[in-house]
Every structure is written in structure tokens, then in C-alpha cells.
CSV table of N, CA, C and O in Angstrom, one decimal:
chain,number,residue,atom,x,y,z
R,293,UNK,N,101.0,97.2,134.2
R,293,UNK,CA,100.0,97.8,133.3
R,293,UNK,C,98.7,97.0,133.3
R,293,UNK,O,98.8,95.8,133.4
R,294,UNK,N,97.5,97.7,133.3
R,294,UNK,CA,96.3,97.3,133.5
R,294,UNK,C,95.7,97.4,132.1
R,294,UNK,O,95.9,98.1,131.1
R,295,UNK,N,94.7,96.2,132.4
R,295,UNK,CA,93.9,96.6,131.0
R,295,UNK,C,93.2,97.7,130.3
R,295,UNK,O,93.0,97.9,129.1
R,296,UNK,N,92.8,98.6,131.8
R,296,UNK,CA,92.4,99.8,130.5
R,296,UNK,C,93.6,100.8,130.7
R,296,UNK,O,93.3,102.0,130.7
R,297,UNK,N,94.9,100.7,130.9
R,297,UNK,CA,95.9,101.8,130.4
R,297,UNK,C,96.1,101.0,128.8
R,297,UNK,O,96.0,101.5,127.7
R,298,UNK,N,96.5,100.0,129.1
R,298,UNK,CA,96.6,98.8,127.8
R,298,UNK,C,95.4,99.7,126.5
R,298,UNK,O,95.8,100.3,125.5
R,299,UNK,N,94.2,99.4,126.9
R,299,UNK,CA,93.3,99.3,126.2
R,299,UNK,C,93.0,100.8,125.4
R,299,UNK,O,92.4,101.0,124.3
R,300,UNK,N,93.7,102.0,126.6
R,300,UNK,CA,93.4,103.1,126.5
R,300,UNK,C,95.1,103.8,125.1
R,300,UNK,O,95.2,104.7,124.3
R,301,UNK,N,96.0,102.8,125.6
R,301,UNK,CA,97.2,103.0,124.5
R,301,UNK,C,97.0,102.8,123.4
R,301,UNK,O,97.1,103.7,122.5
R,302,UNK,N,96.6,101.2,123.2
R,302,UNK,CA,95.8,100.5,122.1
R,302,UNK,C,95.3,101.2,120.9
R,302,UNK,O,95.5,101.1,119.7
R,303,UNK,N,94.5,102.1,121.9
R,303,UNK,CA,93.6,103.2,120.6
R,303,UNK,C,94.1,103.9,120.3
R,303,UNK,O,94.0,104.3,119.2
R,304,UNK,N,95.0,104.4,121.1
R,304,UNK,CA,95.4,106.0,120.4
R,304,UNK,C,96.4,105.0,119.2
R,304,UNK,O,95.9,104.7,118.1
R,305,UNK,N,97.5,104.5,119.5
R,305,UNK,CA,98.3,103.8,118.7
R,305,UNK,C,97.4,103.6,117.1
R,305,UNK,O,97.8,104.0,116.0
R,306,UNK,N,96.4,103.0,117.4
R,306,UNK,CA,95.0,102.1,116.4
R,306,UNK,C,94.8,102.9,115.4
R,306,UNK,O,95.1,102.9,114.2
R,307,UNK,N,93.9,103.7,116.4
R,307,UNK,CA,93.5,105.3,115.6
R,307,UNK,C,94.6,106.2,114.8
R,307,UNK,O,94.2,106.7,113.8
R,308,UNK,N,95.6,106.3,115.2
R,308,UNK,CA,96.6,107.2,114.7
R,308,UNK,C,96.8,106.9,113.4
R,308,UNK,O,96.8,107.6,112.5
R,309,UNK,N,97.1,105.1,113.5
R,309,UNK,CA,97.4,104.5,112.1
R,309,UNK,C,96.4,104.6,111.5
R,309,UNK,O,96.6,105.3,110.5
R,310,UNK,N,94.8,104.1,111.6
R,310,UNK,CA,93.8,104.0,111.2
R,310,UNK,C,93.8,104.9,110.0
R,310,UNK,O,93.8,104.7,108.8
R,311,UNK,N,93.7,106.7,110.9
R,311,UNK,CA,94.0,107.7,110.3
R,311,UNK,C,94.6,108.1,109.1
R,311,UNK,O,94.1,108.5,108.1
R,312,UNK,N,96.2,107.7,109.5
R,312,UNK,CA,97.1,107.8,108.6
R,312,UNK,C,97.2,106.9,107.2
R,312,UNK,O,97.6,107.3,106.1
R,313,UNK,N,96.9,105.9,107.4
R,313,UNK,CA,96.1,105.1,106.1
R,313,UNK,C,94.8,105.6,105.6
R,313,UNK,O,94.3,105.2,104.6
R,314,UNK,N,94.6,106.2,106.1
R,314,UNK,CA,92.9,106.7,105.4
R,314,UNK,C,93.4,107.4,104.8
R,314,UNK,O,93.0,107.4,103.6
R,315,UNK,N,94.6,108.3,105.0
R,315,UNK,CA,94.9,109.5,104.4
R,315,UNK,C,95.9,109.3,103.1
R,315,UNK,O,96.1,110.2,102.4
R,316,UNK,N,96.4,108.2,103.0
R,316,UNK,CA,97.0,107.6,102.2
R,316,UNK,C,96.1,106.8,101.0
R,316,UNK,O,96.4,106.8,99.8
R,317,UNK,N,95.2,106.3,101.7
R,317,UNK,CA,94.3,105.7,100.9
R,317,UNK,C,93.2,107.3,100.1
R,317,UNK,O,92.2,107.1,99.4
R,318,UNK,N,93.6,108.4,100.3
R,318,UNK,CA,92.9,109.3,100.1
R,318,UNK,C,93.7,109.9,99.0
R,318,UNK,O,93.2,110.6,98.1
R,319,UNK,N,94.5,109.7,99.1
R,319,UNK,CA,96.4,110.4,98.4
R,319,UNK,C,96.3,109.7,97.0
R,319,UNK,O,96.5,110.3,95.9
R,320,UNK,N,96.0,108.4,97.3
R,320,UNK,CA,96.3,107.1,96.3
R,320,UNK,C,95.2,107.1,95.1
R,320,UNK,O,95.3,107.0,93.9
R,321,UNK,N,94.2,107.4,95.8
R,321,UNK,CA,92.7,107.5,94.9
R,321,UNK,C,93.0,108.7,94.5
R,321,UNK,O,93.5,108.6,93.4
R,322,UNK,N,93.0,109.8,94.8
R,322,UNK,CA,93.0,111.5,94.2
R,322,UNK,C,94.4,110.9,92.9
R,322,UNK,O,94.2,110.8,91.7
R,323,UNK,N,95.6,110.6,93.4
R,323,UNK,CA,96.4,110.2,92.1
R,323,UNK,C,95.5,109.7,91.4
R,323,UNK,O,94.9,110.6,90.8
R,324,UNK,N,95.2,108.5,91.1
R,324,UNK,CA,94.5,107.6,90.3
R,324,UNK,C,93.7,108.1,89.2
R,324,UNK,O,93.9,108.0,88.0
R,325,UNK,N,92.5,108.9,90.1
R,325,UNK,CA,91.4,109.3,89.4
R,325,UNK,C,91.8,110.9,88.8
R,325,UNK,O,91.0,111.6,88.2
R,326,UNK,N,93.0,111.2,89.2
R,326,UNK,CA,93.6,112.4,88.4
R,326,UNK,C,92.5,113.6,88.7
R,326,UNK,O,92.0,114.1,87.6
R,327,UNK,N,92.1,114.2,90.1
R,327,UNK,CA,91.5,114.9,90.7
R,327,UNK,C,92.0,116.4,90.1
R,327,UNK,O,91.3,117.1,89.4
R,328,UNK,N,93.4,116.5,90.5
R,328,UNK,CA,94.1,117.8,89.9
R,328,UNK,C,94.2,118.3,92.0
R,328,UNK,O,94.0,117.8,93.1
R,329,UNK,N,94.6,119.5,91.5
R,329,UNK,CA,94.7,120.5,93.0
R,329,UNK,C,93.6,120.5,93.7
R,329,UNK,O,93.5,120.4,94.9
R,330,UNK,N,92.7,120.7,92.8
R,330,UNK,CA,91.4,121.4,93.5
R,330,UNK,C,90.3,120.0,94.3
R,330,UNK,O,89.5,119.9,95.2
R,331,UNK,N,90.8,119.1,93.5
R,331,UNK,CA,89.8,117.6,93.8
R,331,UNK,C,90.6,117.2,95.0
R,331,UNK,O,90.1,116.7,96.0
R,332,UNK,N,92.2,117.3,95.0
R,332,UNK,CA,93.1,116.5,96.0
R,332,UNK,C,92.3,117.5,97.2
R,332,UNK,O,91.4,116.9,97.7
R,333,UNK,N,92.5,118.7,97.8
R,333,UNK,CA,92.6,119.5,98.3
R,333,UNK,C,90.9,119.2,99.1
R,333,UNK,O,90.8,119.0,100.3
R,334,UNK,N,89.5,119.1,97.9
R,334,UNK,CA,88.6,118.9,99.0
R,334,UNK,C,88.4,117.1,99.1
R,334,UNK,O,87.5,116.5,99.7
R,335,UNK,N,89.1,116.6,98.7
R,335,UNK,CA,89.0,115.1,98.9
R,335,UNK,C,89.5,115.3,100.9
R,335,UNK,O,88.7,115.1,101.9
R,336,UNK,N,91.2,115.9,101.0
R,336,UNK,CA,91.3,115.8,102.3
R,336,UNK,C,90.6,116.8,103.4
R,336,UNK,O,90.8,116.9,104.6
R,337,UNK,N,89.8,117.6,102.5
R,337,UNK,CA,89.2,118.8,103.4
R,337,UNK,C,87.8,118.0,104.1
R,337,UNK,O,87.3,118.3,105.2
R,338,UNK,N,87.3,117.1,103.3
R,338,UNK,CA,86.3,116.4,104.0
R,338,UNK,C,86.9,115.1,104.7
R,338,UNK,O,86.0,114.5,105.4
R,339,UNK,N,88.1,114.4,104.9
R,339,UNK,CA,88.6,113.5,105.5
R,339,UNK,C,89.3,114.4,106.7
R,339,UNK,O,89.5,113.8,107.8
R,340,UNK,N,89.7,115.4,106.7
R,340,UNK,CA,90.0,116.3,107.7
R,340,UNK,C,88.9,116.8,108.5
R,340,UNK,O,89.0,117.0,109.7
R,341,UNK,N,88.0,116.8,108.1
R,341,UNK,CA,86.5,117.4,108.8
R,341,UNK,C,86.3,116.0,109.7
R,341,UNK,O,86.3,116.0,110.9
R,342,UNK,N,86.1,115.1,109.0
R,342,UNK,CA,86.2,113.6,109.8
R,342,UNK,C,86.7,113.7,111.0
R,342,UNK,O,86.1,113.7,112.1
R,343,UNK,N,87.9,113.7,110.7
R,343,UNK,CA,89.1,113.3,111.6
R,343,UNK,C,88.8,115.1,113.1
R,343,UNK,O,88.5,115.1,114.3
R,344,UNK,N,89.0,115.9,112.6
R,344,UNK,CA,88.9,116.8,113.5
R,344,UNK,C,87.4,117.0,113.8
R,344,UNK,O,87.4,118.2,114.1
R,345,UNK,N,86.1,116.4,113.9
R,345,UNK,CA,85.4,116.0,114.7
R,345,UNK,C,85.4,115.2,115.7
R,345,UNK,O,85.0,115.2,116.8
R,346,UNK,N,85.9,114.2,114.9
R,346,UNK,CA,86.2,113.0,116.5
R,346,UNK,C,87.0,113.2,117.1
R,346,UNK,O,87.0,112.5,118.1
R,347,UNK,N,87.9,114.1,116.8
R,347,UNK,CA,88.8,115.0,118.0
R,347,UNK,C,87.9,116.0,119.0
R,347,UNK,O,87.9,116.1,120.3
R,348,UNK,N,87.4,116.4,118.3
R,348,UNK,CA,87.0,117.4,118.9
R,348,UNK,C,85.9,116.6,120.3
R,348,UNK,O,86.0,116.8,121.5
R,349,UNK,N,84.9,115.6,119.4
R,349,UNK,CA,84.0,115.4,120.0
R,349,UNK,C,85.0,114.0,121.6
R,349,UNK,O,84.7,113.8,122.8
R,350,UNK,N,86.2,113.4,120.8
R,350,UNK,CA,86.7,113.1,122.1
R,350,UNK,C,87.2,114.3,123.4
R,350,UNK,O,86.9,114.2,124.6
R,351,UNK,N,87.9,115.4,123.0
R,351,UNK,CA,87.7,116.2,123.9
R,351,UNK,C,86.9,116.6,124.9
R,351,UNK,O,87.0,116.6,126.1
R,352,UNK,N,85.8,117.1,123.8
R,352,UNK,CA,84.5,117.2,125.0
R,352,UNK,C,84.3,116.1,125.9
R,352,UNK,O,84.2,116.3,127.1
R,353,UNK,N,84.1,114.9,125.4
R,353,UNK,CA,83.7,113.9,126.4
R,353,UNK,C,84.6,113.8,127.6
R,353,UNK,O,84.1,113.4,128.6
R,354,UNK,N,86.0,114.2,127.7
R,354,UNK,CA,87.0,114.6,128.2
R,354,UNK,C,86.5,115.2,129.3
R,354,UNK,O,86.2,114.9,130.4
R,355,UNK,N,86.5,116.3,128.5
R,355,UNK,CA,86.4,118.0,129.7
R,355,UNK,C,85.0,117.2,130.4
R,355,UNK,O,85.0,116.9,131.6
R,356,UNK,N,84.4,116.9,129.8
R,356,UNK,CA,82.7,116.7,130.5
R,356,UNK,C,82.6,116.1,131.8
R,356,UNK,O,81.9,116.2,132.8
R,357,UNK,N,84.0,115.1,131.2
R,357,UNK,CA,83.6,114.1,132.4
R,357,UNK,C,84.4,114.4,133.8
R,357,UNK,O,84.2,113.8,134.9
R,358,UNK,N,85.2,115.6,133.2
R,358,UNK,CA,86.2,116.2,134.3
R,358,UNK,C,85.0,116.8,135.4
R,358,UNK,O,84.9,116.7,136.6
R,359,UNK,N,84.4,117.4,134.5
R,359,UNK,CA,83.3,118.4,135.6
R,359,UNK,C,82.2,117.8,136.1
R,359,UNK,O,81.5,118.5,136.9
């Protein structure tokens, strides 16, 4: 294994967790601060928006670089 398959695992692994703690950390605070449905709901609607841009925008860089 080479450093950038290493490096290229790394992240996805990183990010995945990164993520999934954000989202927890998002869970934890909406309990706390006693948001209700409607607060929980756009708390992860804008941490979702987050997260599926930089998806999105890794894709493109993807496809781009394919062509």
C-alpha cells in the first residue's frame, strides 16, 4: 500500500466519522436546548445540506477529472 491509497482511505474513514459525530453532536444539542420536532428536523436539514454538498462537490471533482 502506497501513501496516497493510505492517504486516500484515511479520509474517507476520517470524514465518515467526522460526520457522524457532527451528527451526534447535532442530536445532543437539539435534546439539550429542547428544539421540539420542528427545531430537531431543520437543525439536521442544514447539517445535511453541509454534508451533501461536499458530496456532491467531491463528485464533480471526480467526474471532471475523468474527462
Amino acid at each position: 500500500m502506497n501513501e496516497a491509497v493510505f492517504s486516500q482511505i484515511a479520509m474517507l474513514v476520517f470524514l465518515t466519522g467526522l460526520i457522524v459525530w457532527m451528527g451526534f453532536i447535532v442530536w445532543d444539542l437539539a435534546k439539550k436546548s429542547k428544539a421540539g420536532r420542528f427545531g430537531t428536523i431543520a437543525l439536521f436539514t442544514v447539517l445535511g445540506a453541509g454534508v451533501v454538498g461536499f458530496i456532491i462537490k467531491t463528485v464533480l471533482v471526480e467526474i471532471l477529472q475523468i474527462l
